[in-house]
Amino acid sequence: MNVNRRHLMTGTIGAAAVAMVASACASEDGGGDGSGGKKVGIAMPTKTSERWILDGNNLKESFEGEGYEVTLQYANDVAADQVSQIETMVGQNVDVLVIAAIDNKSLSGVLAQAKGQDITVIAYDRLILDTPDVDYYASFDNTKVGTLQGTYIVEALDLANQAGPFNLELFAGALTDNNTQYFFNGAWDVLEPYVTGGQLVVKSGQTTLEQIATENWDGAVAQERMDNILSNFYNDGSKVDAVLAPYDGISRGIVASLQGGGYTAMPVITGQDAEVESVKYIIDGLQSMTVYKDTRELASTTVDMVVAVLAGEKPDVNDTETYDNGVKVVPAHLLEPVSVDVNNYQEVVVDSGYIDAKDLA
Ligand code: GAL
């Protein structure tokens, strides 16, 4: 079934064909080879970001392609709502939970219930903390995401050739998301030496994760913080030369703030997720780069893990050291993120079928 599943996720196959393949799988698996009749509950964080909609759709199609019955829920970035959605899935006796947590520390109680019922729990993209009851983690190399963002700034400003000084401002994601520190630390390891050496100057002085975090990864929150930075620290005619932004929605909030502040040419601005809107921004010179993470591949990796676990086999993991959730090191399968800018977006996100060229027109 792996071949069919990967084919399903090209995004070009029609709904009717999906249904046909899914029902073929269901009848093949009905004999009881392990996946027939199994139920999976998928808990995604929010529909406000395009990527989670793609993740949810890809997972649903892939699991259905394997003959699973799927419940897919979004919780609008409200952690308590996500907990109740998962409680309901546990009550429905799902065999597997796939969770992209809103608040990585809010799930211990409900996951203890899940384990009591022998439900397999996969942390999807975001690690779930402080619980023994998470079995596997499927994600990307989150430190590398930050490294790619930091390196982009270093190269765009030609810092290795002693250029500068330049003004840099820093943004990070939600403190409730375990990925936030990995992204920031990855970038900061690259940038900090230039701050220490004086080639980069953070005029706001805001460099700790607590100071630069963005609640709910919300672009409007980032926009407001950038507004404050501009009016408090750049009211002397000086300009921002680069902004470390961890995610496309935040990058676009920062662009809006800078436009409001009168910027006609944008500083170097990073991002993540290759959202259509941000790839358009890259083409239009409003955002410099994004980090592409193929959500089709992440869904496929997750389904492979689940199929293996439920068949009593060991899933394919490639990291058993990095992701300590406070109780245990969670075995992980990490995929490679890719840096995307105006020079390679066509090849990386369009030619691969991730984004339809007509959506960028
Ligand atoms: C992170 C994820 C990023 C981005 C962000 C905001 O957990 O790894 O790719 O999507 O959430 O949604």
Coordinates of C-alpha atoms and ligand atoms in Angstrom, one line a residue:
M1 CA 0.0 0.0 0.0
N2 CA 2.9 2.3 0.4
V3 CA 3.1 3.1 -3.3
N4 CA -0.6 4.0 -3.4
R5 CA -0.3 6.1 -0.4
R6 CA 2.6 8.2 -1.7
H7 CA 0.7 8.6 -4.9
L8 CA -2.3 9.8 -3.0
M9 CA -0.3 12.6 -1.6
T10 CA 0.8 14.2 -4.8
G11 CA -2.1 16.5 -4.3
T12 CA -3.2 16.1 -7.9
I13 CA -5.3 13.0 -7.7
G14 CA -9.1 13.6 -7.8
A15 CA -11.4 13.0 -4.9
A16 CA -13.2 10.2 -6.7
A17 CA -9.9 8.4 -7.3
V18 CA -9.0 8.8 -3.6
A19 CA -12.3 7.3 -2.6
M20 CA -11.8 4.4 -5.0
V21 CA -8.3 3.7 -3.7
A22 CA -9.4 4.1 -0.1
S23 CA -12.3 1.6 -0.5
A24 CA -10.0 -0.8 -2.3
C25 CA -7.7 -0.7 0.6
A26 CA -10.5 -1.1 3.1
S27 CA -11.8 -4.2 1.4
E28 CA -8.2 -5.6 1.0
D29 CA -7.5 -5.0 4.6
G30 CA -10.9 -6.1 5.9
G31 CA -9.5 -9.6 6.1
G32 CA -7.6 -8.5 9.2
D33 CA -3.9 -8.0 8.2
G34 CA -3.6 -5.4 10.9
S35 CA -4.9 -2.1 9.6
G36 CA -8.4 -3.1 8.6
G37 CA -11.0 -1.5 10.9
K38 CA -8.5 0.5 12.9
K39 CA -9.3 3.9 14.0
V40 CA -7.0 6.9 14.2
G41 CA -7.7 10.3 15.9
I42 CA -5.8 13.3 14.5
A43 CA -5.5 16.4 16.6
M44 CA -4.2 19.5 14.7
P45 CA -3.7 22.9 16.3
T46 CA -5.4 25.5 14.1
K47 CA -6.8 26.2 10.7
T48 CA -5.4 29.8 10.7
S49 CA -2.2 28.5 9.2
E50 CA -2.2 26.9 5.8
R51 CA 0.3 24.3 6.7
W52 CA -1.8 22.6 9.3
I53 CA -4.7 22.3 6.9
L54 CA -2.3 20.5 4.5
D55 CA -1.0 18.3 7.3
G56 CA -4.5 17.3 8.3
N57 CA -5.6 16.6 4.8
N58 CA -2.5 14.7 3.9
L59 CA -2.7 12.6 7.1
K60 CA -6.4 11.9 6.6
E61 CA -6.0 10.8 3.0
S62 CA -3.0 8.7 3.8
F63 CA -4.6 6.9 6.7
E64 CA -7.8 6.3 4.7
G65 CA -5.6 4.9 2.0
E66 CA -4.4 2.3 4.5
G67 CA -8.0 1.4 5.4
Y68 CA -8.1 3.4 8.7
E69 CA -11.2 5.2 10.0
V70 CA -10.1 8.8 10.6
T71 CA -11.3 11.5 13.0
L72 CA -9.6 14.8 12.3
Q73 CA -10.1 17.8 14.6
Y74 CA -8.7 21.3 14.8
A75 CA -8.8 23.3 18.1
N76 CA -8.3 26.9 17.0
D77 CA -5.1 27.3 19.1
V78 CA -7.1 26.8 22.3
A79 CA -5.1 24.2 24.4
A80 CA -8.1 23.2 26.6
D81 CA -10.3 22.5 23.5
Q82 CA -7.6 20.3 22.1
V83 CA -7.5 18.3 25.3
S84 CA -11.3 17.7 25.2
Q85 CA -11.1 16.7 21.5
I86 CA -8.5 14.1 22.4
E87 CA -10.6 12.9 25.4
T88 CA -13.4 12.4 23.0
M89 CA -11.2 10.4 20.6
V90 CA -10.0 8.2 23.5
G91 CA -13.7 7.7 24.4
Q92 CA -14.2 6.6 20.8
N93 CA -11.6 3.9 21.3
V94 CA -9.2 5.0 18.6
D95 CA -6.2 2.7 18.2
V96 CA -3.8 5.6 17.4
L97 CA -3.6 9.3 18.3
V98 CA -1.5 11.6 16.0
I99 CA -1.2 15.0 17.8
A100 CA 0.4 18.3 16.9
A101 CA 0.1 19.9 20.4
I102 CA -1.0 23.5 21.0
D103 CA 0.5 23.5 24.5
N104 CA 3.2 20.8 24.8
K105 CA 2.7 20.5 28.5
S106 CA -1.1 20.2 28.6
L107 CA -1.6 16.6 27.6
S108 CA -0.2 14.4 30.4
G109 CA -3.7 13.7 31.9
V110 CA -5.4 12.7 28.7
L111 CA -2.4 10.7 27.4
A112 CA -2.4 8.7 30.6
Q113 CA -6.0 7.8 29.8
A114 CA -4.9 6.9 26.3
K115 CA -2.1 4.6 27.5
G116 CA -4.6 3.0 29.9
Q117 CA -6.4 1.9 26.7
D118 CA -3.2 0.9 24.9
I119 CA -3.5 3.6 22.4
T120 CA -0.4 4.4 20.3
V121 CA 0.5 8.1 20.6
I122 CA 2.6 9.9 17.9
A123 CA 3.8 13.4 18.5
Y124 CA 3.4 15.1 15.1
D125 CA 5.9 17.9 14.3
R126 CA 5.8 19.2 17.9
L127 CA 7.1 17.1 20.8
I128 CA 4.8 16.5 23.7
L129 CA 6.5 17.1 27.0
D130 CA 6.4 15.8 30.6
T131 CA 4.7 12.5 29.9
P132 CA 5.9 8.9 29.5
D133 CA 2.9 8.3 27.3
V134 CA 4.2 9.4 23.9
D135 CA 5.6 6.6 21.8
Y136 CA 7.2 8.3 18.8
Y137 CA 7.9 11.7 17.3
A138 CA 7.7 12.5 13.6
S139 CA 9.2 15.9 12.6
F140 CA 11.9 17.8 10.8
D141 CA 15.4 18.6 12.0
N142 CA 14.2 21.6 14.0
T143 CA 17.7 22.8 14.9
K144 CA 18.5 22.8 11.2
V145 CA 15.5 25.0 10.5
G146 CA 17.1 27.7 12.7
T147 CA 20.5 27.1 11.2
L148 CA 19.1 27.7 7.7
Q149 CA 17.4 30.9 8.8
G150 CA 20.5 32.3 10.7
T151 CA 22.8 31.3 7.8
Y152 CA 20.6 33.1 5.3
I153 CA 21.0 36.3 7.2
V154 CA 24.8 35.9 7.5
E155 CA 25.1 35.3 3.8
A156 CA 22.6 38.0 2.7
L157 CA 24.5 40.6 4.7
D158 CA 27.9 39.2 3.7
L159 CA 29.0 39.1 7.4
A160 CA 31.7 36.6 6.7
N161 CA 33.5 39.4 4.8
Q162 CA 33.4 41.7 7.7
A163 CA 30.4 43.8 6.4
G164 CA 28.4 45.8 8.8
P165 CA 27.5 46.8 11.4
F166 CA 23.8 46.0 10.6
N167 CA 20.7 46.3 12.8
L168 CA 19.0 42.9 13.5
E169 CA 15.8 42.2 15.4
L170 CA 14.7 38.8 16.6
F171 CA 11.4 37.0 16.8
A172 CA 10.6 33.5 18.0
G173 CA 7.5 31.3 18.1
A174 CA 5.1 30.3 20.9
L175 CA 6.7 29.4 24.2
T176 CA 4.1 26.6 24.5
D177 CA 5.7 24.9 21.4
N178 CA 8.8 22.8 22.0
N179 CA 10.0 23.6 18.5
T180 CA 10.4 27.3 19.4
Q181 CA 13.6 26.9 21.3
Y182 CA 15.1 24.5 18.7
F183 CA 14.5 27.0 15.9
F184 CA 15.8 29.9 17.9
N185 CA 18.9 28.1 19.3
G186 CA 19.7 26.9 15.8
A187 CA 19.6 30.4 14.4
W188 CA 21.2 32.1 17.4
D189 CA 24.2 29.8 17.3
V190 CA 24.9 31.2 13.9
L191 CA 24.1 34.8 14.6
E192 CA 25.4 35.4 18.1
P193 CA 29.1 35.5 17.2
Y194 CA 28.4 38.4 14.9
V195 CA 26.4 40.2 17.7
T196 CA 29.2 39.7 20.1
G197 CA 31.7 40.9 17.4
G198 CA 29.7 44.0 16.7
Q199 CA 28.7 43.3 13.1
L200 CA 25.1 42.8 14.1
V201 CA 23.4 45.1 16.6
V202 CA 20.1 44.3 18.3
K203 CA 19.0 47.9 19.0
S204 CA 15.9 46.8 21.0
G205 CA 18.3 44.7 23.3
Q206 CA 15.6 42.0 23.2
T207 CA 17.5 38.7 22.8
T208 CA 16.1 36.2 25.3
L209 CA 13.4 33.7 24.2
E210 CA 10.9 35.2 26.7
Q211 CA 11.4 38.7 25.2
I212 CA 11.1 37.6 21.6
A213 CA 8.5 34.9 21.8
T214 CA 5.2 35.3 19.9
E215 CA 2.0 34.0 21.6
N216 CA 0.2 31.4 19.4
W217 CA 2.7 32.1 16.6
D218 CA 0.2 34.9 15.8
G219 CA 1.3 37.3 13.0
A220 CA -0.8 40.1 14.5
V221 CA 1.1 39.8 17.8
A222 CA 4.4 39.9 16.0
Q223 CA 3.2 43.0 14.0
E224 CA 2.4 44.8 17.3
R225 CA 5.8 43.9 18.8
M226 CA 7.6 45.2 15.6
D227 CA 5.5 48.4 15.8
N228 CA 6.7 48.9 19.3
I229 CA 10.3 48.2 18.4
L230 CA 10.2 50.6 15.5
S231 CA 8.7 53.5 17.5
N232 CA 11.0 52.9 20.6
F233 CA 14.3 52.1 19.0
Y234 CA 14.3 53.3 15.4
N235 CA 12.8 56.7 15.9
D236 CA 16.2 58.3 15.1
G237 CA 16.2 57.6 11.4
S238 CA 18.0 54.3 11.7
K239 CA 16.8 51.3 9.8
V240 CA 16.3 47.6 10.5
D241 CA 18.6 45.6 8.2
A242 CA 17.5 42.1 9.1
V243 CA 14.8 40.3 11.0
L244 CA 15.0 36.7 12.2
A245 CA 11.4 35.5 11.9
P246 CA 10.6 31.8 12.6
Y247 CA 7.5 31.2 10.6
D248 CA 5.8 32.7 7.6
G249 CA 2.7 34.1 9.4
I250 CA 5.0 36.0 11.7
S251 CA 7.2 37.2 8.8
R252 CA 4.1 38.7 7.1
G253 CA 3.1 40.4 10.3
I254 CA 6.5 42.0 10.5
V255 CA 6.3 43.1 6.8
A256 CA 3.0 44.8 7.6
S257 CA 4.5 46.6 10.5
L258 CA 7.5 47.7 8.4
Q259 CA 5.2 48.9 5.6
G260 CA 3.2 50.9 8.2
G261 CA 6.5 52.3 9.3
G262 CA 7.2 53.6 5.8
Y263 CA 9.7 51.0 4.6
T264 CA 9.6 50.7 0.8
A265 CA 12.6 48.3 0.6
M266 CA 12.4 45.4 3.0
P267 CA 15.2 44.2 5.3
V268 CA 16.3 40.6 5.1
I269 CA 13.4 38.7 6.6
T270 CA 13.4 34.9 7.2
G271 CA 10.4 32.5 7.5
Q272 CA 9.3 28.9 7.6
D273 CA 6.6 26.6 6.0
A274 CA 6.6 27.8 2.4
E275 CA 3.1 29.1 2.7
V276 CA 1.6 30.3 -0.6
E277 CA 1.2 33.9 0.6
S278 CA 4.9 34.0 1.7
V279 CA 6.2 32.5 -1.5
K280 CA 4.3 35.3 -3.2
Y281 CA 6.0 37.7 -0.8
I282 CA 9.4 36.2 -1.8
I283 CA 8.6 36.7 -5.5
D284 CA 7.6 40.3 -4.8
G285 CA 10.7 41.0 -2.7
L286 CA 8.8 41.5 0.6
Q287 CA 10.2 38.4 2.4
S288 CA 13.7 37.0 1.7
M289 CA 13.4 33.3 2.4
T290 CA 11.3 30.6 3.9
V291 CA 12.1 27.1 5.1
Y292 CA 10.2 24.4 3.2
K293 CA 9.1 21.4 5.1
D294 CA 7.3 18.9 2.9
T295 CA 4.1 18.1 4.9
R296 CA 3.3 15.3 2.4
E297 CA 6.5 13.6 3.4
L298 CA 5.8 14.1 7.1
A299 CA 2.3 12.6 6.8
S300 CA 3.8 9.6 4.9
T301 CA 6.5 9.1 7.5
T302 CA 3.8 9.2 10.3
V303 CA 1.6 6.7 8.6
D304 CA 4.5 4.4 8.0
M305 CA 5.3 4.6 11.7
V306 CA 1.8 3.8 12.7
V307 CA 1.4 0.9 10.3
A308 CA 4.7 -0.6 11.6
V309 CA 3.7 -0.2 15.3
L310 CA 0.3 -1.7 14.9
A311 CA 1.8 -4.6 13.0
G312 CA 4.0 -5.2 16.0
E313 CA 7.2 -4.1 14.1
K314 CA 9.7 -1.4 15.0
P315 CA 9.1 1.8 13.0
D316 CA 11.9 3.4 11.1
V317 CA 13.4 6.1 13.3
N318 CA 16.6 8.1 12.7
D319 CA 17.1 9.9 16.0
T320 CA 17.1 8.4 19.4
E321 CA 19.0 11.1 21.3
T322 CA 17.8 14.6 20.6
Y323 CA 14.2 14.8 21.8
D324 CA 14.1 14.4 25.6
N325 CA 10.6 15.3 26.7
G326 CA 11.5 15.6 30.3
V327 CA 10.5 12.0 31.1
K328 CA 12.2 10.1 28.3
V329 CA 14.0 10.5 25.1
V330 CA 11.3 10.0 22.4
P331 CA 12.5 8.0 19.4
A332 CA 12.1 10.3 16.4
H333 CA 12.0 10.3 12.6
L334 CA 13.4 13.6 11.5
L335 CA 13.1 14.9 7.9
E336 CA 15.3 17.5 6.2
P337 CA 14.1 21.1 5.9
V338 CA 15.2 23.1 2.8
S339 CA 16.0 26.8 2.5
V340 CA 14.0 28.5 -0.2
D341 CA 14.3 32.0 -1.7
V342 CA 13.6 33.7 -5.0
N343 CA 16.4 31.7 -6.8
N344 CA 15.1 28.2 -6.0
Y345 CA 11.4 28.4 -5.2
Q346 CA 10.4 27.2 -8.6
E347 CA 12.4 24.1 -8.4
V348 CA 11.8 23.3 -4.8
V349 CA 8.2 24.1 -4.2
V350 CA 6.6 24.4 -7.6
D351 CA 8.3 21.7 -9.6
S352 CA 7.9 19.3 -6.7
G353 CA 4.1 19.8 -6.9
Y354 CA 3.9 21.3 -3.4
I355 CA 2.5 24.6 -4.6
D356 CA 0.5 25.0 -7.8
A357 CA 2.1 27.6 -10.1
K358 CA -1.3 29.2 -10.7
D359 CA -1.7 29.9 -7.0
L360 CA 1.4 32.1 -7.2
A361 CA 0.1 34.1 -10.1
Ligands
GAL1 C1 5.7 24.9 14.5 C2 6.0 24.2 13.2 C3 6.3 25.3 12.2 C4 5.2 26.3 12.2 C5 4.8 26.8 13.5 C6 3.6 27.7 13.5 O1 5.5 23.9 15.5 O2 7.1 23.4 13.4 O3 6.6 24.7 11.0 O4 4.1 25.7 11.5 O5 4.6 25.7 14.4 O6 2.4 27.0 13.0

